[in-house]
Amino acid sequence: MNAVPQERRVVTAIPGPKSQELQARRLGTVAAGVGSTLPVFTKRAGGGVIEDVDGNLLIDFGSGIAVTSVGASAEAVVRRASAQLQDFTHTCFMVTPYEGYVEVCEALAELTPGDHAKKSALFNSGAEAVENAVKIARSYTKRQAVVVFDHGYHGRTNLTMGMTAKNMPYKQGFGPFAPEVYRVPVAYGYRWPTGAENAGPEAAAQAIDTITKQIGADNVAAIVIEPVLGEGGFIEPAKGFLPAIVKFADDNGIVFVADEIQAGFCRTGQWFACEDEGIVPDLITTAKGIAGGLPLAAVTGRAEIMDSVHGGGLGGTYGGNPVACAGALGAIETMKELDLNGKAKRIEEVMKGRLAAMQEKFPLIGDIRGRGAMIAIELVKDPVSKEPAAEAAAALAKYCHNEGVLVLTCGTYGNVLRFLPPLVIGEELLNEGLDVLEAGLAAL
Ligand SMILES: Cc1ncc(COP(=O)(O)O)c(C=O)c1O
């Protein structure tokens, strides 16, 4: 593993001169639609630190959007992927198969919730996994409708854009979107009109009412939800909501799909976030954290559903690439060996304790939520009106960036600061990042 020093060090303006030079080149050649949260160019990354080309060391509270849970250069990922690179880079599993793919599917069967017979198919990106989960659910049910939720995010392909709630920047100008996608309410406790304690049952009742009245339960192939909604603002559906939706799906022959692409693989302190309420999804989509930074995604689910698709109906040239599979086996090995679920729980304890103390001082923090190392603060102009404070979120993020702490924003209203540190981050570094956040709140 490369030895990136595990400390924060800001030696130039952020971005520094070398990054600015690269950014100028980038602007001349990279499409403007591809954005970057913080245009410091990366030299190395590992543990909880990103080193830029100017020699700055940034504390990483982003993990490349919840990907490098095991770190960006985890020993087992590097070792296994490097060995695989020596052997072969690609044959295409659909042409001549290889063991790594099978091993990843075995691991997914072992780790995902439920002790029923399971099968998996591997892909390249989260969006592709979601698309395939819908294909499989339609093939199994012989139905067409797909139900998704307010604040949901599922990707940037045509179908998954349509399944995503937020217009800007994901959908604006990119329509028309795929038909037969329907959106229903989710139990967003902090903003539920009758209070968080009522959000679970009331939102479930509304969602079910909309499905039955406007779509017809018999027409629904799949209900797709993130057990913790990521891009939408780290919204944990209020307790009782998910079990009610799962029961409705079961009662009506609908395939329940948990999109664990952001929340899965130890991120929330459990292998999968849906375990929190004992949910056993019919299908589960994974990506991001699965392979330590290499592009891999999967759909895993009940064998009879997965096998309902005709031979040759699923696949893709690169899906389950052997190097990415080797990376996944290395990442899973690391998660088990270092007990990254335990680490995520400890991160939650430290973060929530510190953030609660900050909330007492700064009423800008309207809500603290999330689980494990998937924690967010929702910023509001006033704790009673809860008017979203998007400008404050942007200013706070900028303050952190300038001080060498990489944080990301999210949320339908753009007013949520989210913290997704690598699960291997040291506790001192974690606290130092929070010190910077606290100073930023004071500076605002
Ligand atoms: C819950 C969820 N689903 C799907 C996706 C899409 O994944 P990808 O960007 O790999 O296509 C994301 C990405 O942020 C996500 O968070």
Short mmCIF file of C-alpha atoms and ligand atoms in Angstrom, two decimals:
data_model
loop_
_atom_site.label_atom_id
_atom_site.label_comp_id
_atom_site.label_asym_id
_atom_site.label_seq_id
_atom_site.Cartn_x
_atom_site.Cartn_y
_atom_site.Cartn_z
CA MET A 1 0.00 0.00 0.00
CA ASN A 2 1.23 3.50 -0.73
CA ALA A 3 2.07 5.33 2.46
CA VAL A 4 0.04 8.52 2.25
CA PRO A 5 0.76 10.34 5.54
CA GLN A 6 -2.34 10.18 7.72
CA GLU A 7 -2.49 13.86 8.55
CA ARG A 8 -4.05 17.09 7.31
CA ARG A 9 -1.64 19.48 5.69
CA VAL A 10 -2.54 22.58 3.68
CA VAL A 11 0.55 24.06 2.03
CA THR A 12 -0.99 26.09 -0.82
CA ALA A 13 -4.25 27.80 -1.62
CA ILE A 14 -6.94 25.19 -2.39
CA PRO A 15 -6.79 24.44 -5.28
CA GLY A 16 -3.03 25.00 -5.52
CA PRO A 17 -1.07 26.16 -8.58
CA LYS A 18 -0.49 22.71 -10.09
CA SER A 19 -4.16 21.82 -9.68
CA GLN A 20 -5.13 25.13 -11.25
CA GLU A 21 -2.91 24.40 -14.22
CA LEU A 22 -4.47 20.97 -14.66
CA GLN A 23 -7.92 22.47 -14.23
CA ALA A 24 -7.21 24.91 -17.06
CA ARG A 25 -6.20 21.99 -19.29
CA ARG A 26 -9.27 20.10 -18.18
CA LEU A 27 -11.57 22.97 -19.08
CA GLY A 28 -10.16 22.90 -22.60
CA THR A 29 -10.86 19.25 -23.18
CA VAL A 30 -13.27 17.68 -20.67
CA ALA A 31 -16.98 18.19 -21.32
CA ALA A 32 -18.41 20.96 -19.16
CA GLY A 33 -21.28 18.74 -17.98
CA VAL A 34 -18.85 16.60 -15.96
CA GLY A 35 -18.44 18.47 -12.68
CA SER A 36 -16.06 18.11 -9.72
CA THR A 37 -16.87 18.98 -6.14
CA LEU A 38 -13.34 20.22 -5.49
CA PRO A 39 -10.94 20.61 -8.41
CA VAL A 40 -7.76 19.61 -6.60
CA PHE A 41 -6.07 16.96 -8.70
CA THR A 42 -5.25 13.76 -6.89
CA LYS A 43 -1.74 12.34 -6.66
CA ARG A 44 -2.32 9.54 -4.16
CA ALA A 45 -5.00 8.49 -1.73
CA GLY A 46 -5.11 6.01 1.11
CA GLY A 47 -6.55 5.52 4.58
CA GLY A 48 -8.44 8.70 5.37
CA VAL A 49 -6.32 11.09 3.29
CA ILE A 50 -6.16 12.39 -0.28
CA GLU A 51 -2.83 13.88 -1.38
CA ASP A 52 -3.04 16.42 -4.19
CA VAL A 53 -0.48 17.35 -6.82
CA ASP A 54 0.54 20.44 -4.83
CA GLY A 55 1.43 18.40 -1.75
CA ASN A 56 -1.72 19.20 0.23
CA LEU A 57 -3.11 16.39 2.38
CA LEU A 58 -6.90 16.49 2.64
CA ILE A 59 -8.96 14.61 5.18
CA ASP A 60 -11.35 12.51 3.15
CA PHE A 61 -14.98 12.69 4.30
CA GLY A 62 -16.26 11.58 0.90
CA SER A 63 -14.67 8.23 -0.05
CA GLY A 64 -15.23 9.07 -3.71
CA ILE A 65 -18.98 9.13 -2.94
CA ALA A 66 -19.15 6.14 -0.61
CA VAL A 67 -16.84 3.92 -2.64
CA THR A 68 -13.48 3.55 -0.90
CA SER A 69 -14.82 2.24 2.41
CA VAL A 70 -11.69 0.11 2.75
CA GLY A 71 -9.48 3.03 1.72
CA ALA A 72 -8.40 4.06 -1.77
CA SER A 73 -5.41 1.73 -1.89
CA ALA A 74 -6.31 -1.10 0.47
CA GLU A 75 -3.59 -3.74 0.66
CA ALA A 76 -5.83 -6.72 -0.17
CA VAL A 77 -7.51 -4.91 -3.07
CA VAL A 78 -4.17 -3.89 -4.56
CA ARG A 79 -2.64 -7.33 -4.01
CA ARG A 80 -5.50 -9.29 -5.54
CA ALA A 81 -6.20 -6.89 -8.41
CA SER A 82 -2.47 -6.71 -9.28
CA ALA A 83 -2.19 -10.49 -9.34
CA GLN A 84 -5.25 -10.67 -11.58
CA LEU A 85 -3.77 -8.06 -13.94
CA GLN A 86 -0.75 -10.34 -14.39
CA ASP A 87 -2.96 -13.30 -15.29
CA PHE A 88 -5.50 -11.71 -17.62
CA THR A 89 -7.46 -8.46 -17.83
CA HIS A 90 -10.53 -9.70 -19.65
CA THR A 91 -12.06 -12.61 -21.47
CA CYS A 92 -15.71 -11.56 -21.11
CA PHE A 93 -17.59 -13.81 -18.71
CA MET A 94 -20.17 -14.37 -21.46
CA VAL A 95 -17.42 -15.83 -23.68
CA THR A 96 -15.13 -17.82 -21.37
CA PRO A 97 -15.93 -17.59 -17.65
CA TYR A 98 -13.50 -17.36 -14.71
CA GLU A 99 -13.53 -18.20 -11.01
CA GLY A 100 -13.41 -14.65 -9.58
CA TYR A 101 -16.90 -13.89 -10.87
CA VAL A 102 -18.28 -17.04 -9.25
CA GLU A 103 -16.48 -16.25 -5.98
CA VAL A 104 -18.01 -12.76 -5.86
CA CYS A 105 -21.49 -14.25 -6.42
CA GLU A 106 -20.82 -16.77 -3.64
CA ALA A 107 -19.78 -13.93 -1.31
CA LEU A 108 -22.91 -11.95 -2.19
CA ALA A 109 -25.09 -14.97 -1.45
CA GLU A 110 -23.39 -15.34 1.92
CA LEU A 111 -23.44 -11.68 2.94
CA THR A 112 -26.84 -10.42 1.76
CA PRO A 113 -29.86 -10.80 4.06
CA GLY A 114 -31.93 -14.00 4.09
CA ASP A 115 -31.02 -17.69 4.03
CA HIS A 116 -32.99 -18.54 0.88
CA ALA A 117 -31.27 -19.72 -2.31
CA LYS A 118 -29.72 -16.69 -4.02
CA LYS A 119 -28.11 -15.91 -7.33
CA SER A 120 -26.31 -12.85 -8.67
CA ALA A 121 -25.41 -11.17 -11.93
CA LEU A 122 -22.53 -8.69 -12.13
CA PHE A 123 -22.35 -5.36 -13.93
CA ASN A 124 -20.18 -2.23 -14.08
CA SER A 125 -22.08 0.60 -12.43
CA GLY A 126 -24.84 1.21 -9.97
CA ALA A 127 -27.20 2.50 -12.64
CA GLU A 128 -26.65 -0.63 -14.66
CA ALA A 129 -27.46 -2.79 -11.65
CA VAL A 130 -30.71 -0.89 -11.06
CA GLU A 131 -31.65 -1.19 -14.75
CA ASN A 132 -31.05 -4.92 -14.56
CA ALA A 133 -33.03 -5.33 -11.35
CA VAL A 134 -35.98 -3.78 -13.18
CA LYS A 135 -35.45 -6.05 -16.19
CA ILE A 136 -35.38 -9.11 -13.92
CA ALA A 137 -38.46 -8.03 -11.93
CA ARG A 138 -40.41 -7.41 -15.15
CA SER A 139 -39.35 -10.74 -16.58
CA TYR A 140 -40.39 -12.56 -13.38
CA THR A 141 -43.71 -10.81 -12.78
CA LYS A 142 -44.70 -10.21 -16.42
CA ARG A 143 -45.71 -6.75 -15.23
CA GLN A 144 -44.36 -3.34 -16.20
CA ALA A 145 -44.81 -0.65 -13.55
CA VAL A 146 -41.92 0.42 -11.32
CA VAL A 147 -42.56 2.30 -8.08
CA VAL A 148 -39.95 4.67 -6.69
CA PHE A 149 -39.96 7.28 -3.94
CA ASP A 150 -39.68 11.00 -3.33
CA HIS A 151 -36.02 12.00 -2.83
CA GLY A 152 -34.82 8.73 -4.42
CA TYR A 153 -31.68 8.52 -6.53
CA HIS A 154 -30.90 5.58 -8.79
CA GLY A 155 -28.51 6.80 -11.49
CA ARG A 156 -28.01 8.68 -14.73
CA THR A 157 -29.07 6.27 -17.51
CA ASN A 158 -32.44 6.91 -19.11
CA LEU A 159 -34.45 4.53 -16.95
CA THR A 160 -32.60 5.39 -13.73
CA MET A 161 -32.86 9.14 -14.42
CA GLY A 162 -36.57 8.62 -14.64
CA MET A 163 -36.45 6.74 -11.34
CA THR A 164 -34.46 9.57 -9.73
CA ALA A 165 -36.48 12.30 -8.02
CA LYS A 166 -34.36 15.44 -8.26
CA ASN A 167 -34.46 17.37 -11.51
CA MET A 168 -31.34 19.57 -11.33
CA PRO A 169 -28.71 18.54 -12.27
CA TYR A 170 -29.63 14.94 -13.02
CA LYS A 171 -32.60 15.23 -15.38
CA GLN A 172 -32.90 18.78 -16.67
CA GLY A 173 -33.13 18.75 -20.46
CA PHE A 174 -32.52 15.00 -20.77
CA GLY A 175 -36.07 13.74 -21.24
CA PRO A 176 -38.24 12.10 -22.35
CA PHE A 177 -37.81 9.46 -19.68
CA ALA A 178 -38.79 5.79 -19.73
CA PRO A 179 -42.50 5.16 -19.14
CA GLU A 180 -44.14 3.15 -16.34
CA VAL A 181 -42.16 4.75 -13.51
CA TYR A 182 -44.32 6.06 -10.64
CA ARG A 183 -43.25 8.08 -7.62
CA VAL A 184 -44.80 7.85 -4.15
CA PRO A 185 -44.09 9.51 -0.77
CA VAL A 186 -41.32 8.42 1.57
CA ALA A 187 -41.24 8.78 5.37
CA TYR A 188 -38.91 11.78 5.66
CA GLY A 189 -39.24 12.19 9.42
CA TYR A 190 -37.65 15.61 9.80
CA ARG A 191 -39.99 17.19 7.28
CA TRP A 192 -43.13 15.09 7.79
CA PRO A 193 -46.04 17.53 8.29
CA THR A 194 -47.56 15.76 11.31
CA GLY A 195 -44.21 15.03 13.00
CA ALA A 196 -41.49 12.41 12.73
CA GLU A 197 -43.33 9.99 15.03
CA ASN A 198 -46.18 9.71 12.52
CA ALA A 199 -44.07 9.63 9.40
CA GLY A 200 -43.60 5.83 9.16
CA PRO A 201 -47.23 4.69 9.14
CA GLU A 202 -48.66 7.77 7.43
CA ALA A 203 -46.17 7.80 4.57
CA ALA A 204 -46.61 4.05 4.08
CA ALA A 205 -50.39 4.46 3.94
CA GLN A 206 -50.09 7.28 1.43
CA ALA A 207 -47.62 5.35 -0.72
CA ILE A 208 -49.81 2.25 -0.71
CA ASP A 209 -52.91 4.31 -1.46
CA THR A 210 -51.20 5.92 -4.44
CA ILE A 211 -50.04 2.56 -5.74
CA THR A 212 -53.44 0.91 -5.44
CA LYS A 213 -55.49 3.87 -6.72
CA GLN A 214 -53.24 5.28 -9.42
CA ILE A 215 -51.25 2.31 -10.72
CA GLY A 216 -52.99 -0.86 -9.57
CA ALA A 217 -50.95 -3.26 -7.44
CA ASP A 218 -51.38 -5.98 -10.08
CA ASN A 219 -49.50 -3.88 -12.59
CA VAL A 220 -46.44 -3.31 -10.42
CA ALA A 221 -43.32 -5.34 -11.22
CA ALA A 222 -41.01 -3.76 -8.66
CA ILE A 223 -40.84 -1.36 -5.76
CA VAL A 224 -37.33 0.10 -5.63
CA ILE A 225 -36.06 1.99 -2.60
CA GLU A 226 -32.79 2.95 -0.94
CA PRO A 227 -32.97 1.77 2.70
CA VAL A 228 -31.15 5.00 3.54
CA LEU A 229 -31.76 7.53 0.76
CA GLY A 230 -28.35 8.84 -0.28
CA GLU A 231 -28.28 11.70 -2.78
CA GLY A 232 -31.73 12.78 -1.57
CA GLY A 233 -30.22 13.81 1.78
CA PHE A 234 -29.30 10.74 3.85
CA ILE A 235 -32.93 10.22 4.75
CA GLU A 236 -33.56 7.20 6.93
CA PRO A 237 -37.18 6.28 6.28
CA ALA A 238 -38.96 6.57 9.65
CA LYS A 239 -39.32 3.28 11.51
CA GLY A 240 -42.13 1.07 10.29
CA PHE A 241 -42.16 2.51 6.79
CA LEU A 242 -39.96 -0.08 5.09
CA PRO A 243 -41.58 -3.10 6.77
CA ALA A 244 -45.03 -1.84 5.72
CA ILE A 245 -43.91 -1.41 2.11
CA VAL A 246 -42.25 -4.85 2.12
CA LYS A 247 -45.43 -6.45 3.44
CA PHE A 248 -47.50 -4.71 0.77
CA ALA A 249 -45.06 -5.95 -1.91
CA ASP A 250 -45.23 -9.51 -0.53
CA ASP A 251 -49.02 -9.48 -0.37
CA ASN A 252 -49.28 -8.32 -3.97
CA GLY A 253 -46.61 -10.37 -5.75
CA ILE A 254 -44.40 -7.30 -6.27
CA VAL A 255 -40.61 -7.69 -6.31
CA PHE A 256 -39.12 -5.58 -3.50
CA VAL A 257 -35.75 -4.18 -4.52
CA ALA A 258 -33.39 -2.62 -1.98
CA ASP A 259 -30.98 -0.27 -3.72
CA GLU A 260 -27.97 -0.61 -1.40
CA ILE A 261 -25.55 0.95 -3.85
CA GLN A 262 -24.61 3.77 -1.48
CA ALA A 263 -25.64 2.30 1.90
CA GLY A 264 -24.36 -1.26 1.48
CA PHE A 265 -21.13 -3.04 2.39
CA CYS A 266 -20.59 -1.93 6.00
CA ARG A 267 -21.28 1.75 5.32
CA THR A 268 -24.07 1.96 7.91
CA GLY A 269 -22.45 -0.41 10.40
CA GLN A 270 -24.22 -3.45 8.98
CA TRP A 271 -23.43 -5.39 5.84
CA PHE A 272 -26.60 -3.92 4.36
CA ALA A 273 -28.71 -1.04 5.66
CA CYS A 274 -31.99 -2.94 5.20
CA GLU A 275 -30.91 -5.31 8.01
CA ASP A 276 -31.69 -2.52 10.47
CA GLU A 277 -35.40 -3.37 10.38
CA GLY A 278 -34.87 -7.04 9.55
CA ILE A 279 -35.82 -6.62 5.91
CA VAL A 280 -35.07 -9.39 3.47
CA PRO A 281 -35.33 -7.90 -0.02
CA ASP A 282 -36.29 -10.01 -3.04
CA LEU A 283 -33.52 -8.31 -4.99
CA ILE A 284 -30.67 -6.15 -3.79
CA THR A 285 -28.51 -3.88 -5.93
CA THR A 286 -24.92 -3.18 -4.91
CA ALA A 287 -21.98 -1.22 -6.38
CA LYS A 288 -19.71 1.52 -4.96
CA GLY A 289 -18.18 0.02 -1.79
CA ILE A 290 -18.22 -3.53 -3.17
CA ALA A 291 -14.82 -3.44 -4.88
CA GLY A 292 -12.57 -0.94 -3.10
CA GLY A 293 -12.71 1.55 -5.95
CA LEU A 294 -12.81 -0.73 -8.97
CA PRO A 295 -15.97 -0.58 -11.09
CA LEU A 296 -18.27 -3.43 -10.17
CA ALA A 297 -21.99 -3.75 -9.47
CA ALA A 298 -24.37 -6.59 -8.78
CA VAL A 299 -27.96 -7.67 -8.61
CA THR A 300 -28.45 -10.40 -6.01
CA GLY A 301 -31.71 -12.04 -5.17
CA ARG A 302 -34.04 -14.98 -4.81
CA ALA A 303 -32.88 -17.71 -7.15
CA GLU A 304 -36.34 -18.19 -8.68
CA ILE A 305 -36.59 -14.49 -9.55
CA MET A 306 -33.04 -14.21 -10.87
CA ASP A 307 -33.45 -17.39 -12.93
CA SER A 308 -36.71 -16.27 -14.51
CA VAL A 309 -34.73 -14.50 -17.23
CA HIS A 310 -34.03 -16.47 -20.43
CA GLY A 311 -30.44 -17.54 -21.15
CA GLY A 312 -28.39 -14.67 -22.61
CA GLY A 313 -30.90 -12.06 -21.36
CA LEU A 314 -28.47 -10.54 -18.86
CA GLY A 315 -24.86 -9.48 -19.25
CA GLY A 316 -22.62 -6.95 -20.93
CA THR A 317 -19.06 -6.95 -22.28
CA TYR A 318 -17.35 -5.88 -19.07
CA GLY A 319 -19.85 -6.92 -16.41
CA GLY A 320 -17.96 -8.71 -13.64
CA ASN A 321 -14.55 -7.80 -15.07
CA PRO A 322 -11.93 -10.13 -13.54
CA VAL A 323 -9.79 -7.30 -12.10
CA ALA A 324 -12.86 -5.69 -10.52
CA CYS A 325 -13.91 -9.09 -9.10
CA ALA A 326 -10.44 -9.55 -7.61
CA GLY A 327 -10.76 -6.07 -6.09
CA ALA A 328 -14.14 -7.02 -4.62
CA LEU A 329 -12.73 -10.15 -3.02
CA GLY A 330 -9.95 -8.01 -1.55
CA ALA A 331 -12.43 -5.42 -0.28
CA ILE A 332 -14.65 -8.06 1.32
CA GLU A 333 -11.62 -9.72 2.90
CA THR A 334 -10.65 -6.33 4.37
CA MET A 335 -14.17 -5.63 5.66
CA LYS A 336 -14.18 -8.95 7.50
CA GLU A 337 -10.61 -8.79 8.80
CA LEU A 338 -10.79 -5.23 10.07
CA ASP A 339 -14.40 -5.53 11.28
CA LEU A 340 -15.45 -2.51 9.27
CA ASN A 341 -19.02 -2.79 10.56
CA GLY A 342 -17.62 -2.20 14.04
CA LYS A 343 -15.50 0.68 12.70
CA ALA A 344 -18.54 2.28 11.05
CA LYS A 345 -20.46 2.09 14.33
CA ARG A 346 -17.59 3.74 16.16
CA ILE A 347 -17.49 6.52 13.52
CA GLU A 348 -21.22 7.08 14.12
CA GLU A 349 -20.65 7.33 17.86
CA VAL A 350 -17.86 9.89 17.49
CA MET A 351 -19.59 11.91 14.79
CA LYS A 352 -23.04 12.02 16.35
CA GLY A 353 -21.58 12.98 19.73
CA ARG A 354 -19.60 15.85 18.24
CA LEU A 355 -22.40 16.97 15.92
CA ALA A 356 -24.97 16.97 18.73
CA ALA A 357 -22.70 19.30 20.72
CA MET A 358 -22.37 21.55 17.65
CA GLN A 359 -26.14 21.59 17.16
CA GLU A 360 -26.58 23.03 20.65
CA LYS A 361 -24.36 25.94 19.69
CA PHE A 362 -25.44 26.40 16.09
CA PRO A 363 -29.19 26.41 15.31
CA LEU A 364 -28.20 26.24 11.63
CA ILE A 365 -28.01 22.46 12.18
CA GLY A 366 -31.66 21.47 11.92
CA ASP A 367 -31.19 17.71 11.88
CA ILE A 368 -28.44 15.15 12.45
CA ARG A 369 -29.11 11.79 10.92
CA GLY A 370 -27.78 8.68 9.29
CA ARG A 371 -26.11 5.54 10.54
CA GLY A 372 -22.57 4.26 10.75
CA ALA A 373 -20.25 6.23 8.53
CA MET A 374 -23.17 7.62 6.51
CA ILE A 375 -23.96 10.69 8.59
CA ALA A 376 -25.40 14.05 7.55
CA ILE A 377 -26.48 17.40 8.92
CA GLU A 378 -29.40 19.23 7.37
CA LEU A 379 -28.92 23.00 7.53
CA VAL A 380 -31.90 25.31 8.00
CA LYS A 381 -32.32 29.06 8.21
CA ASP A 382 -34.61 28.67 11.18
CA PRO A 383 -35.27 25.57 13.30
CA VAL A 384 -39.03 26.22 13.37
CA SER A 385 -39.75 27.05 9.73
CA LYS A 386 -37.02 24.57 8.63
CA GLU A 387 -36.40 26.69 5.56
CA PRO A 388 -33.51 24.98 3.76
CA ALA A 389 -30.15 26.80 4.00
CA ALA A 390 -28.51 25.72 0.75
CA GLU A 391 -26.16 28.73 0.58
CA ALA A 392 -24.91 28.00 4.10
CA ALA A 393 -24.27 24.37 3.14
CA ALA A 394 -22.24 25.51 0.12
CA ALA A 395 -20.32 28.05 2.23
CA LEU A 396 -19.60 25.52 4.96
CA ALA A 397 -18.39 22.97 2.41
CA LYS A 398 -16.14 25.61 0.87
CA TYR A 399 -14.73 26.52 4.28
CA CYS A 400 -13.92 22.86 4.94
CA HIS A 401 -12.34 22.44 1.51
CA ASN A 402 -10.10 25.49 2.01
CA GLU A 403 -9.00 24.05 5.35
CA GLY A 404 -8.19 20.65 3.87
CA VAL A 405 -11.32 18.63 4.67
CA LEU A 406 -13.21 17.17 1.75
CA VAL A 407 -16.95 17.14 2.47
CA LEU A 408 -19.84 16.64 0.06
CA THR A 409 -23.28 18.20 -0.07
CA CYS A 410 -26.50 16.48 -1.07
CA GLY A 411 -30.25 16.65 -0.56
CA THR A 412 -33.24 17.58 -2.67
CA TYR A 413 -32.90 21.15 -1.35
CA GLY A 414 -29.08 21.17 -1.55
CA ASN A 415 -28.85 21.95 2.17
CA VAL A 416 -27.37 18.74 3.52
CA LEU A 417 -23.71 18.20 4.33
CA ARG A 418 -22.88 14.51 4.24
CA PHE A 419 -19.98 12.68 5.79
CA LEU A 420 -18.79 9.45 4.22
CA PRO A 421 -15.28 8.85 5.52
CA PRO A 422 -13.42 5.70 4.59
CA LEU A 423 -14.23 3.20 7.34
CA VAL A 424 -10.50 2.79 7.95
CA ILE A 425 -10.01 6.46 8.88
CA GLY A 426 -8.11 7.01 12.13
CA GLU A 427 -10.06 8.50 15.02
CA GLU A 428 -7.69 11.46 15.40
CA LEU A 429 -8.18 12.39 11.77
CA LEU A 430 -11.93 12.00 12.14
CA ASN A 431 -11.94 14.37 15.10
CA GLU A 432 -9.67 16.82 13.32
CA GLY A 433 -12.08 16.92 10.39
CA LEU A 434 -14.91 17.62 12.82
CA ASP A 435 -12.84 20.38 14.48
CA VAL A 436 -12.59 22.06 11.08
CA LEU A 437 -16.34 21.68 10.54
CA GLU A 438 -16.98 23.26 13.93
CA ALA A 439 -14.68 26.18 13.15
CA GLY A 440 -16.52 26.57 9.85
CA LEU A 441 -19.88 26.74 11.64
CA ALA A 442 -18.47 29.37 13.98
CA ALA A 443 -17.08 31.34 11.02
CA LEU A 444 -20.48 31.33 9.28
C1 LIG B 1 -28.52 4.59 -4.26
C2 LIG B 1 -27.82 4.72 -5.57
N1 LIG B 1 -28.26 4.02 -6.62
C3 LIG B 1 -27.64 4.10 -7.81
C4 LIG B 1 -26.56 4.91 -8.00
C5 LIG B 1 -25.90 4.98 -9.35
O1 LIG B 1 -24.65 4.39 -9.29
P1 LIG B 1 -23.54 4.70 -10.41
O2 LIG B 1 -23.14 6.12 -10.25
O3 LIG B 1 -22.44 3.72 -10.12
O4 LIG B 1 -24.21 4.42 -11.72
C6 LIG B 1 -26.06 5.67 -6.94
C7 LIG B 1 -24.92 6.57 -7.11
O5 LIG B 1 -24.72 7.52 -6.38
C8 LIG B 1 -26.72 5.58 -5.69
O6 LIG B 1 -26.29 6.28 -4.63
#
